[in-house]
């Protein structure tokens, strides 16, 4: 595996530092999908493949992932959320070549990925689209339109859901219960895999699953993964880190990585 | 215009980057296009939001997507997709709305497009095209096949008078030269009004506008307004976001506002009753007889 525990730790610490220094929230949903993004970019994406981030509020995790590949600089990350930055709180349209679409309003990414995948199909080009949505995002009707479309046209798209069970103002099951989401995808006749979204080898295997047409990967995650006082608490959808909570988070993430290292090696 | 639209597009069917998406509409109109285009003609189903996002993705991958529906199902239903996915990225997607204004007549208010170009032109980089005659449609299509910006094409029904040979398509066209009031009209209702003015003997100076937003006012139009000091603007669109508002703004900025400014617009559902496009236009004073009546006896300096 190219994605080493050390690289994952480096990315997780950089993400925490970036959010801490920029005094911005959305850290919970970024921690829940960082392993997914790092696995997509370091293990799954081929040269003809493309990625669309539909859960735009995890832009920070995407920026850090691009940084881990040398596609964004340290200075870029330092400018995150500040006046004059290229790195807005949600992925910007146009200004970063590696980010095909600005997103942030939910329920757009899968349709956009469908257009890119259909473009490849019509042009006879190879390659696959990877698209990451949140779970709360499946409240959006446009996602179900897109799901029907990608199955009907058998587009080469791997749809990944960051199933952290939390959304903007509470638990997904208390707001508009979508369970069982994987069964719903199967009912749409999509091949669907279920994995733990922090189990990198399993994730890598699911994302690399050879498949013609659409594939859904439902990745169970923890919002605020790796930081005990954040895990599964929806307020970390919004809260910025204090200096004390930042130091505590760094300690926990570092020790978690030591455990992960043992698992992965 | 739908037939002119379809037959012109059929001529581009072999263009390898041309992709056509419809929101499940086009019965008895678009079948020839579907035949010719094969896999690049996509019925995206009754799912306009997804259709517009898909079009943005197609455009991003270098193809030229055209998206077709009844006008409000496109610009109103999928407004956020048009805003975020298409316009914020400046992707050259062509949005085709059939039934401009009260075009769907007695089908009712859900099908009318009374605020289409107003809302769309509030977005970055998009331009709106309002063909007035069937011959405009093919010229606009040729242009839009090469466009570098998002576009909205508002289709209606041509009312070209038998005696008129329309000048080639342009943003502004001087349809009738006169020494009386200045009249500026947007959209195909210009044909019927022009015919009535021609018949009435009123020496109106009539301009047709077919592309918005206004890029530059033609100097001949401005000097005409300065001469007549009387400008009547006519369009099948509500006042908010209208061509008339844009024009008034431009004239004020240029310091050339006329002494009299009359604006005839869509007014919604005046009596609360429904009818043909002709019925709704008459309720709004957009019918040729009302226009002639307004302009009869107007004296200009
Ligand atoms: Mg969630």
XYZ file of C-alpha atoms and ligand atoms in Angstrom:
567
model
C 0.000 0.000 0.000
C 1.217 3.462 -0.895
C -0.868 4.948 1.871
C 1.196 4.424 5.005
C 0.017 5.035 8.572
C 2.680 7.738 8.830
C 1.246 9.571 5.841
C -2.260 9.274 7.263
C -1.077 10.666 10.591
C 0.695 13.510 8.849
C -2.495 14.375 6.974
C -4.677 14.126 10.060
C -2.357 16.375 12.065
C -2.144 18.864 9.194
C -5.931 18.916 8.968
C -6.258 19.620 12.688
C -3.598 22.338 12.499
C -5.215 23.955 9.485
C -8.624 24.071 11.115
C -7.133 25.221 14.412
C -5.053 27.993 12.870
C -7.899 29.180 10.697
C -10.344 28.939 13.623
C -12.924 27.117 11.531
C -15.415 24.410 12.304
C -16.639 21.517 10.173
C -13.768 19.531 11.689
C -15.991 16.575 12.639
C -17.138 15.828 9.105
C -13.594 16.341 7.817
C -12.151 13.807 10.251
C -14.862 11.319 9.341
C -13.889 11.304 5.668
C -10.151 11.980 5.693
C -9.305 8.264 5.588
C -11.684 7.880 2.635
C -10.194 10.797 0.701
C -6.618 9.700 1.397
C -7.486 6.177 0.249
C -9.233 7.439 -2.883
C -6.278 9.615 -3.891
C -3.393 7.401 -2.788
C -4.814 3.965 -3.561
C -7.715 4.139 -5.999
C -7.474 7.026 -8.484
C -5.843 6.072 -11.768
C -4.533 8.547 -14.293
C -7.829 8.573 -16.232
C -10.004 8.721 -13.120
C -11.539 11.798 -11.539
C -12.933 12.650 -8.154
C -15.857 14.913 -7.223
C -16.431 15.948 -3.608
C -20.163 16.280 -3.165
C -19.989 16.931 0.603
C -18.311 20.280 0.029
C -18.171 21.034 3.759
C -15.269 18.560 3.901
C -13.167 20.784 1.678
C -10.490 20.884 4.379
C -9.920 17.124 4.149
C -9.763 17.402 0.370
C -7.236 20.246 0.509
C -5.059 18.300 2.941
C -5.277 15.226 0.717
C -4.190 17.271 -2.314
C -1.396 18.701 -0.141
C -0.288 15.174 0.752
C 0.194 14.605 -2.980
C 2.100 17.854 -3.451
C -0.771 19.410 -5.408
C -1.351 22.169 -2.883
C 1.381 23.928 -0.937
C 1.799 24.510 2.768
C 1.198 28.196 2.084
C -2.088 27.301 0.415
C -3.212 25.429 3.519
C -2.076 28.263 5.773
C -4.313 30.618 3.800
C -7.367 28.373 4.319
C -10.487 30.387 5.186
C -8.563 33.672 5.257
C -9.172 36.779 3.187
C -7.771 36.423 -0.304
C -7.412 32.622 -0.136
C -7.895 30.213 -3.025
C -9.161 27.698 -0.485
C -12.658 28.743 0.437
C -14.605 26.898 3.087
C -16.194 24.819 0.355
C -14.349 23.757 -2.815
C -14.142 26.709 -5.198
C -15.245 26.654 -8.812
C -12.479 27.149 -11.355
C -9.484 28.206 -9.238
C -7.881 24.796 -8.473
C -7.283 22.552 -11.505
C -7.503 19.333 -9.465
C -10.989 20.269 -8.250
C -13.345 19.985 -11.231
C -16.354 21.536 -9.537
C -17.138 23.959 -6.794
C -19.612 22.299 -4.452
C -21.115 23.087 -1.089
C -24.832 23.047 -1.638
C -25.591 19.365 -1.148
C -26.957 17.033 -3.781
C -24.943 18.301 -6.747
C -21.818 16.156 -6.865
C -23.284 12.873 -8.047
C -25.048 14.512 -11.013
C -21.844 16.360 -11.900
C -19.866 13.123 -11.662
C -22.527 11.500 -13.843
C -21.950 14.168 -16.496
C -18.185 13.596 -16.414
C -18.681 9.826 -16.598
C -21.173 10.145 -19.449
C -18.686 12.417 -21.230
C -16.041 9.693 -20.962
C -18.485 7.125 -22.264
C -19.565 9.253 -25.246
C -15.973 10.060 -26.109
C -14.909 6.445 -25.739
C -12.400 7.341 -23.043
C -11.520 5.101 -20.139
C -11.509 6.055 -16.525
C -13.833 6.063 -13.604
C -15.469 8.749 -11.494
C -15.295 8.655 -7.726
C -17.795 10.755 -5.827
C -18.035 11.204 -2.068
C -21.334 12.217 -0.516
C -22.283 12.643 3.107
C -25.105 10.604 4.576
C -27.344 13.548 5.477
C -26.996 14.594 1.859
C -29.255 11.698 0.876
C -32.140 13.845 2.109
C -31.703 15.671 -1.203
C -34.038 14.559 -3.991
C -31.496 15.415 -6.668
C -29.256 12.601 -5.366
C -31.972 10.056 -6.059
C -32.417 11.498 -9.543
C -28.704 11.080 -10.115
C -28.695 7.558 -8.652
C -31.419 6.495 -11.081
C -29.491 8.095 -13.940
C -26.117 6.485 -13.215
C -27.713 3.056 -12.916
C -29.825 3.480 -16.039
C -26.819 4.558 -18.110
C -24.504 2.113 -16.306
C -21.938 4.822 -15.796
C -18.539 4.023 -14.372
C -18.950 5.758 -11.059
C -17.943 4.705 -7.600
C -20.255 6.440 -5.198
C -18.912 6.596 -1.666
C -21.076 7.544 1.296
C -19.480 8.866 4.460
C -22.001 7.259 6.785
C -21.254 9.028 10.053
C -24.863 9.094 11.248
C -24.815 12.795 11.952
C -25.842 15.834 9.990
C -26.180 19.569 10.399
C -28.656 19.744 13.239
C -28.826 16.276 14.757
C -28.676 12.541 14.135
C -29.623 11.391 10.637
C -31.952 8.763 12.106
C -33.838 11.412 14.105
C -34.268 13.844 11.201
C -35.238 11.876 8.124
C -34.265 8.291 8.752
C -32.628 6.854 5.650
C -31.735 3.456 7.073
C -30.938 1.037 5.581
C -29.094 3.136 3.012
C -27.113 0.261 1.474
C -30.342 -1.690 0.962
C -31.847 1.332 -0.769
C -28.916 1.445 -3.179
C -29.316 -2.276 -3.821
C -33.008 -1.678 -4.502
C -31.847 0.769 -7.185
C -29.904 -2.229 -8.566
C -26.481 -0.842 -7.709
C -23.767 -3.201 -6.667
C -23.169 -2.079 -3.078
C -20.331 -2.789 -0.666
C -20.291 -1.925 3.007
C -17.027 -1.182 4.758
C -15.690 0.556 7.816
C -14.527 3.905 6.544
C -11.475 4.005 8.792
C -10.271 0.524 7.851
C -7.946 1.611 5.097
C -7.078 -1.802 3.617
C -10.771 -2.737 3.360
C -11.600 0.654 1.924
C -8.840 0.340 -0.644
C -10.098 -3.069 -1.620
C -13.696 -1.855 -1.977
C -12.662 1.189 -4.001
C -10.503 -0.957 -6.246
C -13.286 -3.478 -6.728
C -13.262 -4.200 -10.441
C -16.676 -3.341 -11.752
C -18.307 -2.164 -14.941
C -20.971 0.412 -14.251
C -21.809 2.019 -10.959
C -20.656 0.786 -7.589
C -21.758 2.093 -4.217
C -19.417 1.921 -1.239
C -21.186 2.683 2.013
C -18.438 3.542 4.458
C -19.413 3.586 8.123
C -17.430 6.305 9.836
C -17.231 8.299 13.015
C -17.623 12.007 12.892
C -14.532 13.425 14.583
C -12.742 10.104 14.124
C -9.689 9.732 16.339
C -10.588 12.497 18.767
C -12.608 11.034 21.642
C -14.303 14.256 22.707
C -15.499 14.846 19.142
C -16.543 11.391 18.087
C -20.188 11.114 17.193
C -21.050 14.541 18.545
C -22.827 16.599 15.970
C -21.711 19.945 17.464
C -18.282 19.227 15.965
C -19.980 19.729 12.617
C -19.547 23.419 13.434
C -17.257 24.101 16.392
C -13.755 25.548 16.000
C -10.935 24.170 18.154
C -9.695 25.964 21.266
C -5.959 25.762 22.011
C -6.586 23.202 24.731
C -8.874 21.031 22.599
C -6.379 21.278 19.726
C -3.519 19.981 21.885
C -5.702 17.196 23.206
C -6.798 16.248 19.679
C -3.198 16.094 18.468
C -2.254 13.774 21.347
C -5.164 11.446 20.691
C -4.695 11.307 16.946
C -1.012 10.529 17.391
C -1.662 7.667 19.773
C -4.442 6.349 17.546
C -1.980 6.243 14.681
C 0.416 4.160 16.738
C -2.377 1.606 17.175
C -3.225 1.783 13.441
C 0.396 1.282 12.528
C 0.380 -1.964 14.414
C -2.781 -3.044 12.563
C -1.496 -2.102 9.128
C 2.005 -3.483 9.438
C -40.120 27.672 -33.773
C -39.829 24.130 -32.482
C -39.695 22.722 -36.009
C -37.078 25.248 -37.122
C -35.213 24.386 -33.940
C -35.311 20.654 -34.564
C -34.469 20.801 -38.261
C -31.469 23.068 -37.656
C -30.173 20.819 -34.896
C -30.574 17.785 -37.152
C -28.008 19.487 -39.390
C -25.550 19.352 -36.490
C -26.395 15.785 -35.479
C -23.098 14.430 -36.778
C -21.051 16.994 -34.823
C -19.191 14.677 -32.440
C -19.194 17.002 -29.431
C -22.901 17.902 -29.643
C -25.037 16.219 -26.944
C -28.760 16.821 -26.538
C -30.628 16.188 -23.292
C -34.365 16.476 -22.884
C -36.448 16.362 -19.725
C -38.800 13.843 -21.313
C -40.314 16.403 -23.701
C -40.357 16.720 -27.465
C -43.215 14.444 -28.551
C -44.090 15.133 -32.190
C -41.212 17.567 -32.500
C -37.827 16.098 -31.606
C -38.187 12.575 -33.025
C -36.050 13.365 -36.118
C -33.259 14.625 -33.858
C -33.462 11.514 -31.706
C -33.199 9.391 -34.850
C -30.134 11.201 -36.126
C -28.177 11.595 -32.896
C -28.331 8.075 -31.537
C -26.532 7.805 -28.197
C -25.871 11.537 -27.992
C -29.626 12.194 -27.670
C -30.441 11.517 -24.042
C -33.867 11.529 -22.504
C -32.808 12.333 -18.957
C -36.313 11.665 -17.667
C -38.458 13.942 -15.556
C -35.465 14.961 -13.449
C -34.397 18.445 -14.443
C -32.031 19.093 -11.554
C -29.948 16.051 -12.396
C -30.183 16.822 -16.120
C -28.577 20.242 -15.623
C -25.814 18.856 -13.369
C -25.123 16.144 -15.944
C -24.964 18.806 -18.656
C -22.430 20.756 -16.585
C -20.320 17.599 -16.304
C -20.585 16.967 -20.040
C -19.589 20.555 -20.763
C -16.666 20.282 -18.353
C -15.439 17.249 -20.267
C -15.314 19.298 -23.461
C -18.643 18.347 -25.012
C -21.387 20.781 -26.035
C -24.526 19.905 -24.123
C -27.932 21.322 -24.994
C -30.685 20.882 -22.423
C -34.334 21.086 -23.407
C -37.585 21.370 -21.485
C -40.663 23.494 -21.033
C -39.055 26.755 -19.960
C -40.004 26.969 -16.249
C -39.205 23.305 -15.621
C -35.668 24.215 -16.544
C -34.904 27.710 -15.247
C -37.100 27.519 -12.139
C -36.849 23.861 -11.097
C -33.123 23.563 -11.727
C -32.160 27.121 -10.823
C -29.507 26.165 -8.302
C -27.926 23.691 -10.707
C -27.853 26.431 -13.347
C -26.384 28.850 -10.823
C -23.752 26.636 -9.195
C -22.930 23.906 -11.684
C -23.171 25.879 -14.920
C -22.817 29.621 -14.358
C -20.328 29.740 -11.466
C -18.080 27.583 -13.654
C -18.866 29.453 -16.892
C -19.543 26.176 -18.696
C -21.099 26.610 -22.166
C -24.328 24.707 -21.572
C -27.221 25.801 -23.780
C -30.522 25.812 -21.903
C -33.486 25.696 -24.234
C -36.823 26.734 -22.777
C -39.870 26.120 -24.893
C -42.922 28.313 -24.414
C -41.525 31.780 -23.681
C -44.000 34.082 -21.913
C -47.586 32.807 -22.056
C -46.615 30.365 -24.834
C -48.310 27.385 -23.193
C -51.545 29.387 -23.021
C -54.442 27.647 -21.358
C -52.129 24.928 -19.980
C -51.854 27.357 -17.102
C -49.475 29.257 -14.920
C -47.154 26.379 -14.027
C -46.150 26.208 -17.692
C -45.671 29.926 -18.321
C -42.246 31.560 -18.446
C -42.833 35.098 -17.247
C -39.627 35.703 -15.295
C -37.177 33.462 -17.156
C -34.557 35.803 -18.545
C -34.892 38.107 -15.553
C -33.817 35.438 -13.090
C -31.251 33.863 -15.394
C -29.557 37.131 -16.285
C -28.954 37.804 -12.606
C -26.370 34.988 -12.850
C -22.778 35.407 -14.032
C -21.716 34.831 -17.631
C -25.033 33.655 -19.069
C -26.660 35.290 -22.113
C -30.286 35.012 -23.226
C -31.419 34.692 -26.825
C -34.968 35.559 -27.843
C -35.598 34.632 -31.474
C -38.487 36.563 -32.993
C -38.755 34.749 -36.319
C -38.167 31.180 -37.421
C -35.187 32.286 -39.463
C -33.557 33.645 -36.273
C -33.552 30.190 -34.735
C -31.100 28.665 -37.170
C -28.777 31.667 -36.964
C -28.790 31.561 -33.164
C -28.173 27.809 -33.133
C -25.177 28.205 -35.429
C -23.813 30.830 -33.055
C -24.514 28.796 -29.906
C -22.787 25.695 -31.286
C -19.542 27.634 -30.859
C -20.375 29.716 -27.804
C -17.936 29.981 -24.898
C -20.518 30.974 -22.289
C -23.723 29.525 -20.824
C -26.793 30.475 -22.819
C -30.556 30.459 -22.548
C -32.626 30.109 -25.701
C -36.247 31.159 -25.256
C -38.443 29.589 -27.914
C -41.848 30.949 -28.818
C -44.023 31.171 -31.888
C -42.969 33.270 -34.842
C -45.424 35.969 -35.908
C -43.521 37.124 -38.941
C -45.709 39.381 -41.113
C -46.025 38.117 -44.691
C -44.586 41.339 -46.060
C -41.488 41.351 -43.863
C -38.110 39.965 -44.808
C -36.426 39.904 -41.405
C -32.957 41.401 -41.269
C -30.228 38.901 -40.330
C -30.129 38.020 -36.641
C -28.519 40.628 -34.399
C -28.898 41.727 -30.793
C -30.638 44.895 -32.019
C -32.502 45.201 -35.317
C -34.145 48.284 -36.719
C -37.367 46.814 -38.077
C -39.293 49.960 -39.039
C -38.057 53.480 -39.589
C -40.358 56.294 -38.515
C -40.518 59.859 -37.350
C -42.938 59.236 -34.469
C -42.524 57.422 -31.137
C -39.650 55.017 -30.533
C -40.672 51.434 -29.789
C -38.386 48.656 -28.533
C -39.752 45.105 -28.441
C -38.205 41.881 -27.128
C -39.367 38.529 -28.441
C -41.678 37.121 -31.115
C -44.691 39.246 -30.210
C -42.825 41.924 -32.182
C -44.122 40.351 -35.414
C -47.812 40.896 -34.702
C -47.227 44.371 -33.273
C -45.110 45.372 -36.246
C -47.822 44.186 -38.592
C -50.472 46.223 -36.747
C -48.308 49.344 -36.673
C -47.609 48.943 -40.374
C -51.350 48.703 -41.010
C -52.171 51.665 -38.736
C -50.005 54.138 -40.560
C -48.374 55.261 -37.292
C -44.868 56.411 -38.097
C -43.251 54.532 -35.207
C -39.541 53.806 -35.127
C -39.454 50.125 -34.163
C -36.510 48.174 -32.767
C -36.328 44.480 -32.029
C -34.088 43.150 -29.294
C -33.141 39.470 -29.388
C -30.132 39.083 -27.135
C -29.723 40.072 -23.492
C -28.181 41.514 -21.405
C -27.724 44.701 -23.403
C -24.050 45.002 -24.297
C -24.127 48.399 -25.963
C -26.970 50.606 -27.082
C -26.893 51.193 -30.839
C -26.090 54.892 -31.400
C -28.932 55.131 -33.935
C -31.364 53.907 -31.278
C -30.104 56.417 -28.725
C -30.358 59.314 -31.159
C -33.847 58.159 -32.062
C -34.910 58.207 -28.419
C -33.360 61.663 -28.044
C -35.289 62.844 -31.071
C -38.683 61.407 -30.119
C -38.420 61.810 -26.316
C -40.978 58.982 -26.243
C -39.994 55.372 -25.672
C -42.338 52.424 -25.429
C -40.877 49.071 -24.375
C -42.860 45.883 -24.931
C -42.059 42.365 -23.697
C -43.798 39.223 -22.482
C -42.004 39.126 -19.126
C -42.784 40.560 -15.714
C -41.324 43.940 -14.856
C -38.738 42.636 -12.364
C -35.576 41.757 -14.243
C -37.074 42.837 -17.522
C -35.512 44.141 -20.691
C -37.318 47.431 -20.066
C -35.622 47.846 -16.693
C -32.235 47.093 -18.208
C -32.862 49.556 -21.009
C -34.084 52.312 -18.679
C -30.993 51.788 -16.551
C -28.700 52.066 -19.556
C -30.429 55.192 -20.818
C -30.188 56.817 -17.392
C -26.501 55.919 -17.129
C -25.934 57.443 -20.552
C -27.866 60.575 -19.573
C -30.314 60.019 -22.403
C -33.568 59.186 -20.617
C -36.568 60.124 -22.743
C -39.305 62.482 -21.526
C -41.916 59.707 -21.773
C -41.282 56.047 -20.934
C -44.049 53.462 -21.343
C -43.455 49.850 -20.381
C -45.843 47.069 -21.382
C -45.079 43.789 -19.574
C -46.624 40.524 -18.523
C -48.855 41.168 -15.507
C -49.480 37.617 -14.371
C -53.139 36.601 -14.251
C -55.145 39.807 -14.335
C -58.653 38.374 -14.178
C -57.717 35.070 -12.595
C -59.012 33.320 -15.716
C -56.995 31.258 -18.180
C -56.851 31.203 -21.935
C -54.662 31.239 -24.997
C -51.436 33.195 -25.280
C -53.484 35.786 -27.179
C -55.949 35.980 -24.259
C -53.221 36.568 -21.677
C -51.441 39.114 -23.843
C -54.686 41.052 -24.269
C -55.226 41.053 -20.496
C -51.791 42.638 -20.113
C -52.175 45.156 -22.903
C -49.569 43.320 -24.921
C -51.850 42.684 -27.900
C -51.312 44.624 -31.126
C -54.626 46.521 -30.793
C -53.702 47.871 -27.346
C -50.296 48.937 -28.554
C -51.716 50.716 -31.589
C -54.288 52.358 -29.355
C -51.589 53.610 -26.996
C -49.524 55.028 -29.826
C -52.338 56.575 -31.808
C -52.241 60.337 -31.630
C -48.891 60.452 -29.840
C -47.053 63.510 -31.007
C -43.339 63.844 -30.699
C -41.272 66.938 -30.900
Mg -23.144 12.953 8.095
